[in-house]
C-alpha cells in the first residue's frame, strides 16, 4: 500500500486566531448495508505523523495501528453514526451531513476552524472549508478518514456475527458478488440494508414476488 509523506495542506490555515483545526471525513456512503460513519479529529498544532494518509491508501492492518495511535495522540475525537433507516428517509448526502455535524458536536472541545473532505456544512460556529480530496492533503482530515473507516468496519464485523450468511466482515456492506448473491438468496435485512439503494430495492421486490407466488 502507498505510504504518505507528511500531509501539510492544513498548515496554511493556522494563524494567531486559528490554533485548533478540526478535520472531518466519513466512511460508508457507497455500501448497500450498514451505517454511514463520520469522524472529527483535532491534533495539537505542531503534530506530525508521516504514516497518516487517506484511509483508502492504507492496508487494514495499518489502519488499525493508526486508529489506536490517533486515539492516543489527538486532543479530541468525535464520531457520528447515521443508520440505514435514516439514510433511506433523508438520502445518503443529507445523512452524511448529519453524521459529520454529530461528530463535530461530539468532540466536546474548543476549535477555531473546520476542514472537511469536500462537504459543505452549514450552521457551524466557526468557518468551514471544504477541500476536494482533503483526505489525501490535510493531516486531520486523513486521520478522521481512518477513525471513520475503522469504526464502521468494526460495526460491520459485529453485523457479520449476527448475519453469518451475508459476509459483512469481508465486503463491509459494499455491493460485491458475494453480497449480491446473498441478497438474492436471503433478501435484504430490515434496519441493516438501505432499501433506497436500487440493488436492495430490487432484491426486496424479488423477495416479495416470491412470497406472493407461494
mmCIF file of C-alpha atoms in Angstrom:
data_model
loop_
_atom_site.group_PDB
_atom_site.id
_atom_site.type_symbol
_atom_site.label_atom_id
_atom_site.label_comp_id
_atom_site.label_asym_id
_atom_site.label_seq_id
_atom_site.Cartn_x
_atom_site.Cartn_y
_atom_site.Cartn_z
ATOM 1 C CA UNK A 1 0.000 0.000 0.000
ATOM 2 C CA UNK A 2 1.017 3.592 -0.658
ATOM 3 C CA UNK A 3 2.878 5.359 2.129
ATOM 4 C CA UNK A 4 2.354 9.052 2.717
ATOM 5 C CA UNK A 5 4.726 11.941 3.077
ATOM 6 C CA UNK A 6 3.601 14.354 5.774
ATOM 7 C CA UNK A 7 0.246 15.890 4.819
ATOM 8 C CA UNK A 8 0.677 19.625 5.303
ATOM 9 C CA UNK A 9 -2.243 21.299 3.487
ATOM 10 C CA UNK A 10 -3.726 22.359 6.825
ATOM 11 C CA UNK A 11 -0.630 24.415 7.708
ATOM 12 C CA UNK A 12 -1.725 27.360 5.547
ATOM 13 C CA UNK A 13 -4.800 27.900 7.726
ATOM 14 C CA UNK A 14 -3.026 28.322 11.055
ATOM 15 C CA UNK A 15 -2.720 31.888 12.329
ATOM 16 C CA UNK A 16 -2.829 33.934 15.512
ATOM 17 C CA UNK A 17 -6.578 33.334 15.571
ATOM 18 C CA UNK A 18 -6.591 29.742 14.289
ATOM 19 C CA UNK A 19 -4.766 27.376 16.592
ATOM 20 C CA UNK A 20 -7.008 24.284 16.693
ATOM 21 C CA UNK A 21 -8.227 22.792 13.423
ATOM 22 C CA UNK A 22 -10.868 20.084 13.113
ATOM 23 C CA UNK A 23 -10.564 17.555 10.294
ATOM 24 C CA UNK A 24 -13.805 15.812 9.282
ATOM 25 C CA UNK A 25 -14.424 12.842 6.978
ATOM 26 C CA UNK A 26 -16.817 9.939 6.520
ATOM 27 C CA UNK A 27 -16.900 6.269 5.610
ATOM 28 C CA UNK A 28 -19.754 4.291 4.146
ATOM 29 C CA UNK A 29 -21.563 6.406 1.550
ATOM 30 C CA UNK A 30 -21.410 3.694 -1.093
ATOM 31 C CA UNK A 31 -22.326 0.424 0.679
ATOM 32 C CA UNK A 32 -25.728 -1.245 0.377
ATOM 33 C CA UNK A 33 -25.864 -2.006 4.091
ATOM 34 C CA UNK A 34 -24.844 -0.594 7.423
ATOM 35 C CA UNK A 35 -24.483 2.970 8.676
ATOM 36 C CA UNK A 36 -22.592 5.947 7.369
ATOM 37 C CA UNK A 37 -19.978 6.963 9.924
ATOM 38 C CA UNK A 38 -18.206 10.312 10.251
ATOM 39 C CA UNK A 39 -15.307 11.321 12.448
ATOM 40 C CA UNK A 40 -13.850 14.628 13.559
ATOM 41 C CA UNK A 41 -10.256 14.905 14.799
ATOM 42 C CA UNK A 42 -8.237 17.703 16.418
ATOM 43 C CA UNK A 43 -4.452 17.386 16.715
ATOM 44 C CA UNK A 44 -2.058 19.691 18.549
ATOM 45 C CA UNK A 45 -0.905 22.429 16.183
ATOM 46 C CA UNK A 46 2.630 21.054 15.792
ATOM 47 C CA UNK A 47 1.590 17.428 15.397
ATOM 48 C CA UNK A 48 3.332 15.477 12.620
ATOM 49 C CA UNK A 49 2.887 11.865 11.551
ATOM 50 C CA UNK A 50 4.118 10.791 8.127
ATOM 51 C CA UNK A 51 2.210 7.478 8.246
ATOM 52 C CA UNK A 52 -1.260 9.040 8.424
ATOM 53 C CA UNK A 53 -2.868 9.127 4.996
ATOM 54 C CA UNK A 54 -6.214 8.747 3.276
ATOM 55 C CA UNK A 55 -7.660 5.523 4.722
ATOM 56 C CA UNK A 56 -8.216 4.122 1.217
ATOM 57 C CA UNK A 57 -4.456 4.169 0.652
ATOM 58 C CA UNK A 58 -3.705 2.075 3.725
ATOM 59 C CA UNK A 59 -3.893 -1.634 4.462
ATOM 60 C CA UNK A 60 -6.378 -2.866 7.048
ATOM 61 C CA UNK A 61 -3.522 -3.666 9.419
ATOM 62 C CA UNK A 62 -2.026 -0.168 9.067
ATOM 63 C CA UNK A 63 -5.436 1.467 9.550
ATOM 64 C CA UNK A 64 -5.908 -0.447 12.794
ATOM 65 C CA UNK A 65 -2.459 0.615 14.020
ATOM 66 C CA UNK A 66 -3.088 4.257 13.159
ATOM 67 C CA UNK A 67 -6.597 4.121 14.636
ATOM 68 C CA UNK A 68 -5.087 3.378 18.037
ATOM 69 C CA UNK A 69 -2.274 5.914 17.578
ATOM 70 C CA UNK A 70 -4.665 8.706 16.569
ATOM 71 C CA UNK A 71 -6.846 7.972 19.597
ATOM 72 C CA UNK A 72 -3.759 8.357 21.769
ATOM 73 C CA UNK A 73 -2.304 11.477 20.124
ATOM 74 C CA UNK A 74 -5.399 13.529 19.250
ATOM 75 C CA UNK A 75 -6.609 16.318 21.511
ATOM 76 C CA UNK A 76 -10.173 15.254 20.752
ATOM 77 C CA UNK A 77 -12.111 12.804 18.566
ATOM 78 C CA UNK A 78 -15.813 12.847 17.788
ATOM 79 C CA UNK A 79 -17.822 10.219 15.941
ATOM 80 C CA UNK A 80 -21.236 10.475 14.307
ATOM 81 C CA UNK A 81 -23.247 7.470 13.131
ATOM 82 C CA UNK A 82 -26.385 7.505 10.974
ATOM 83 C CA UNK A 83 -28.202 4.212 10.484
ATOM 84 C CA UNK A 84 -29.616 2.668 7.315
ATOM 85 C CA UNK A 85 -33.214 3.595 8.142
ATOM 86 C CA UNK A 86 -32.320 7.271 8.404
ATOM 87 C CA UNK A 87 -30.297 7.086 5.195
ATOM 88 C CA UNK A 88 -33.425 5.785 3.452
ATOM 89 C CA UNK A 89 -35.504 8.625 4.896
ATOM 90 C CA UNK A 90 -33.249 11.599 4.163
ATOM 91 C CA UNK A 91 -30.857 10.286 1.413
ATOM 92 C CA UNK A 92 -27.161 9.500 1.783
ATOM 93 C CA UNK A 93 -25.926 13.047 1.171
ATOM 94 C CA UNK A 94 -28.030 14.511 3.963
ATOM 95 C CA UNK A 95 -27.254 11.524 6.202
ATOM 96 C CA UNK A 96 -23.541 12.163 5.705
ATOM 97 C CA UNK A 97 -24.011 15.788 6.724
ATOM 98 C CA UNK A 98 -25.873 14.708 9.852
ATOM 99 C CA UNK A 99 -23.092 12.256 10.722
ATOM 100 C CA UNK A 100 -20.418 14.926 10.246
ATOM 101 C CA UNK A 101 -22.247 17.529 12.312
ATOM 102 C CA UNK A 102 -22.790 14.951 15.054
ATOM 103 C CA UNK A 103 -19.091 14.035 15.009
ATOM 104 C CA UNK A 104 -18.141 17.697 15.428
ATOM 105 C CA UNK A 105 -20.632 18.133 18.258
ATOM 106 C CA UNK A 106 -19.246 15.039 19.969
ATOM 107 C CA UNK A 107 -15.717 16.490 20.072
ATOM 108 C CA UNK A 108 -16.550 18.304 23.319
ATOM 109 C CA UNK A 109 -13.527 20.518 22.717
ATOM 110 C CA UNK A 110 -12.945 24.060 21.538
ATOM 111 C CA UNK A 111 -11.715 24.648 17.959
ATOM 112 C CA UNK A 112 -11.118 27.523 15.551
ATOM 113 C CA UNK A 113 -11.662 26.104 12.054
ATOM 114 C CA UNK A 114 -13.233 23.060 10.381
ATOM 115 C CA UNK A 115 -11.769 21.336 7.326
ATOM 116 C CA UNK A 116 -13.910 18.761 5.537
ATOM 117 C CA UNK A 117 -13.359 16.349 2.693
ATOM 118 C CA UNK A 118 -15.430 18.114 0.011
ATOM 119 C CA UNK A 119 -18.536 18.533 2.151
ATOM 120 C CA UNK A 120 -20.182 21.880 2.870
ATOM 121 C CA UNK A 121 -21.542 22.115 6.412
ATOM 122 C CA UNK A 122 -23.930 24.894 7.345
ATOM 123 C CA UNK A 123 -24.705 26.445 10.729
ATOM 124 C CA UNK A 124 -21.343 25.860 12.349
ATOM 125 C CA UNK A 125 -19.860 28.181 14.970
ATOM 126 C CA UNK A 126 -16.612 28.631 13.009
ATOM 127 C CA UNK A 127 -15.617 28.786 9.349
ATOM 128 C CA UNK A 128 -15.863 25.555 7.358
ATOM 129 C CA UNK A 129 -13.531 24.968 4.401
ATOM 130 C CA UNK A 130 -14.395 22.031 2.150
ATOM 131 C CA UNK A 131 -11.345 20.627 0.383
ATOM 132 C CA UNK A 132 -11.573 18.380 -2.670
ATOM 133 C CA UNK A 133 -9.645 15.169 -1.922
ATOM 134 C CA UNK A 134 -8.965 16.602 1.508
ATOM 135 C CA UNK A 135 -8.257 13.174 2.969
ATOM 136 C CA UNK A 136 -5.168 12.975 0.743
ATOM 137 C CA UNK A 137 -3.995 16.518 1.532
ATOM 138 C CA UNK A 138 -4.720 17.535 5.128
ATOM 139 C CA UNK A 139 -3.486 15.528 8.113
ATOM 140 C CA UNK A 140 -6.555 15.983 10.361
ATOM 141 C CA UNK A 141 -8.945 15.005 7.546
ATOM 142 C CA UNK A 142 -6.866 11.912 6.768
ATOM 143 C CA UNK A 143 -6.926 10.996 10.450
ATOM 144 C CA UNK A 144 -10.695 11.438 10.501
ATOM 145 C CA UNK A 145 -10.990 9.148 7.469
ATOM 146 C CA UNK A 146 -9.122 6.436 9.374
ATOM 147 C CA UNK A 147 -11.228 6.802 12.521
ATOM 148 C CA UNK A 148 -14.451 6.723 10.478
ATOM 149 C CA UNK A 149 -13.379 3.750 8.349
ATOM 150 C CA UNK A 150 -12.140 1.584 11.211
ATOM 151 C CA UNK A 151 -15.140 2.433 13.400
ATOM 152 C CA UNK A 152 -17.505 1.439 10.605
ATOM 153 C CA UNK A 153 -15.543 -1.725 9.772
ATOM 154 C CA UNK A 154 -15.806 -2.825 13.392
ATOM 155 C CA UNK A 155 -19.571 -2.298 13.267
ATOM 156 C CA UNK A 156 -19.832 -4.383 10.098
ATOM 157 C CA UNK A 157 -17.746 -7.119 11.734
ATOM 158 C CA UNK A 158 -20.328 -7.246 14.537
ATOM 159 C CA UNK A 159 -23.165 -7.496 11.992
ATOM 160 C CA UNK A 160 -21.288 -10.384 10.367
ATOM 161 C CA UNK A 161 -21.518 -12.352 13.599
ATOM 162 C CA UNK A 162 -25.277 -11.873 13.707
ATOM 163 C CA UNK A 163 -25.947 -12.459 9.997
ATOM 164 C CA UNK A 164 -23.315 -15.022 9.090
ATOM 165 C CA UNK A 165 -24.673 -15.803 5.623
ATOM 166 C CA UNK A 166 -24.066 -12.273 4.284
ATOM 167 C CA UNK A 167 -20.291 -11.986 4.777
ATOM 168 C CA UNK A 168 -20.324 -8.434 6.124
ATOM 169 C CA UNK A 169 -16.879 -8.916 7.644
ATOM 170 C CA UNK A 170 -15.473 -9.464 4.146
ATOM 171 C CA UNK A 171 -17.199 -6.834 1.997
ATOM 172 C CA UNK A 172 -18.331 -4.371 4.726
ATOM 173 C CA UNK A 173 -21.699 -3.940 3.016
ATOM 174 C CA UNK A 174 -20.425 -2.992 -0.434
ATOM 175 C CA UNK A 175 -22.090 -4.495 -3.491
ATOM 176 C CA UNK A 176 -19.653 -7.322 -4.165
ATOM 177 C CA UNK A 177 -20.703 -10.509 -5.931
ATOM 178 C CA UNK A 178 -20.862 -12.358 -2.626
ATOM 179 C CA UNK A 179 -23.107 -9.698 -1.142
ATOM 180 C CA UNK A 180 -25.341 -9.555 -4.216
ATOM 181 C CA UNK A 181 -25.675 -13.341 -4.227
ATOM 182 C CA UNK A 182 -26.674 -13.288 -0.550
ATOM 183 C CA UNK A 183 -29.203 -10.534 -1.221
ATOM 184 C CA UNK A 184 -30.803 -12.569 -3.992
ATOM 185 C CA UNK A 185 -30.867 -15.739 -1.905
ATOM 186 C CA UNK A 186 -31.869 -14.391 1.516
ATOM 187 C CA UNK A 187 -33.307 -10.957 0.769
ATOM 188 C CA UNK A 188 -32.392 -7.682 2.487
ATOM 189 C CA UNK A 189 -32.262 -7.313 6.268
ATOM 190 C CA UNK A 190 -34.599 -4.676 7.732
ATOM 191 C CA UNK A 191 -32.736 -1.848 9.533
ATOM 192 C CA UNK A 192 -29.442 -3.111 8.093
ATOM 193 C CA UNK A 193 -29.805 -2.793 4.323
ATOM 194 C CA UNK A 194 -30.510 0.507 2.586
ATOM 195 C CA UNK A 195 -33.788 -0.024 0.762
ATOM 196 C CA UNK A 196 -33.434 3.265 -1.127
ATOM 197 C CA UNK A 197 -30.431 1.809 -2.985
ATOM 198 C CA UNK A 198 -31.506 0.150 -6.228
ATOM 199 C CA UNK A 199 -29.887 -3.297 -5.739
ATOM 200 C CA UNK A 200 -31.535 -3.618 -2.321
ATOM 201 C CA UNK A 201 -34.884 -2.367 -3.601
ATOM 202 C CA UNK A 202 -34.773 -4.854 -6.475
ATOM 203 C CA UNK A 203 -33.908 -7.674 -4.057
ATOM 204 C CA UNK A 204 -36.808 -6.700 -1.796
ATOM 205 C CA UNK A 205 -39.215 -6.675 -4.752
ATOM 206 C CA UNK A 206 -37.938 -10.078 -5.868
ATOM 207 C CA UNK A 207 -38.452 -11.448 -2.359
ATOM 208 C CA UNK A 208 -41.970 -10.010 -2.246
ATOM 209 C CA UNK A 209 -42.836 -11.561 -5.605
ATOM 210 C CA UNK A 210 -41.595 -14.951 -4.445
ATOM 211 C CA UNK A 211 -43.693 -14.613 -1.294
ATOM 212 C CA UNK A 212 -46.790 -13.785 -3.309
ATOM 213 C CA UNK A 213 -46.227 -16.793 -5.580
ATOM 214 C CA UNK A 214 -46.169 -19.238 -2.671
#
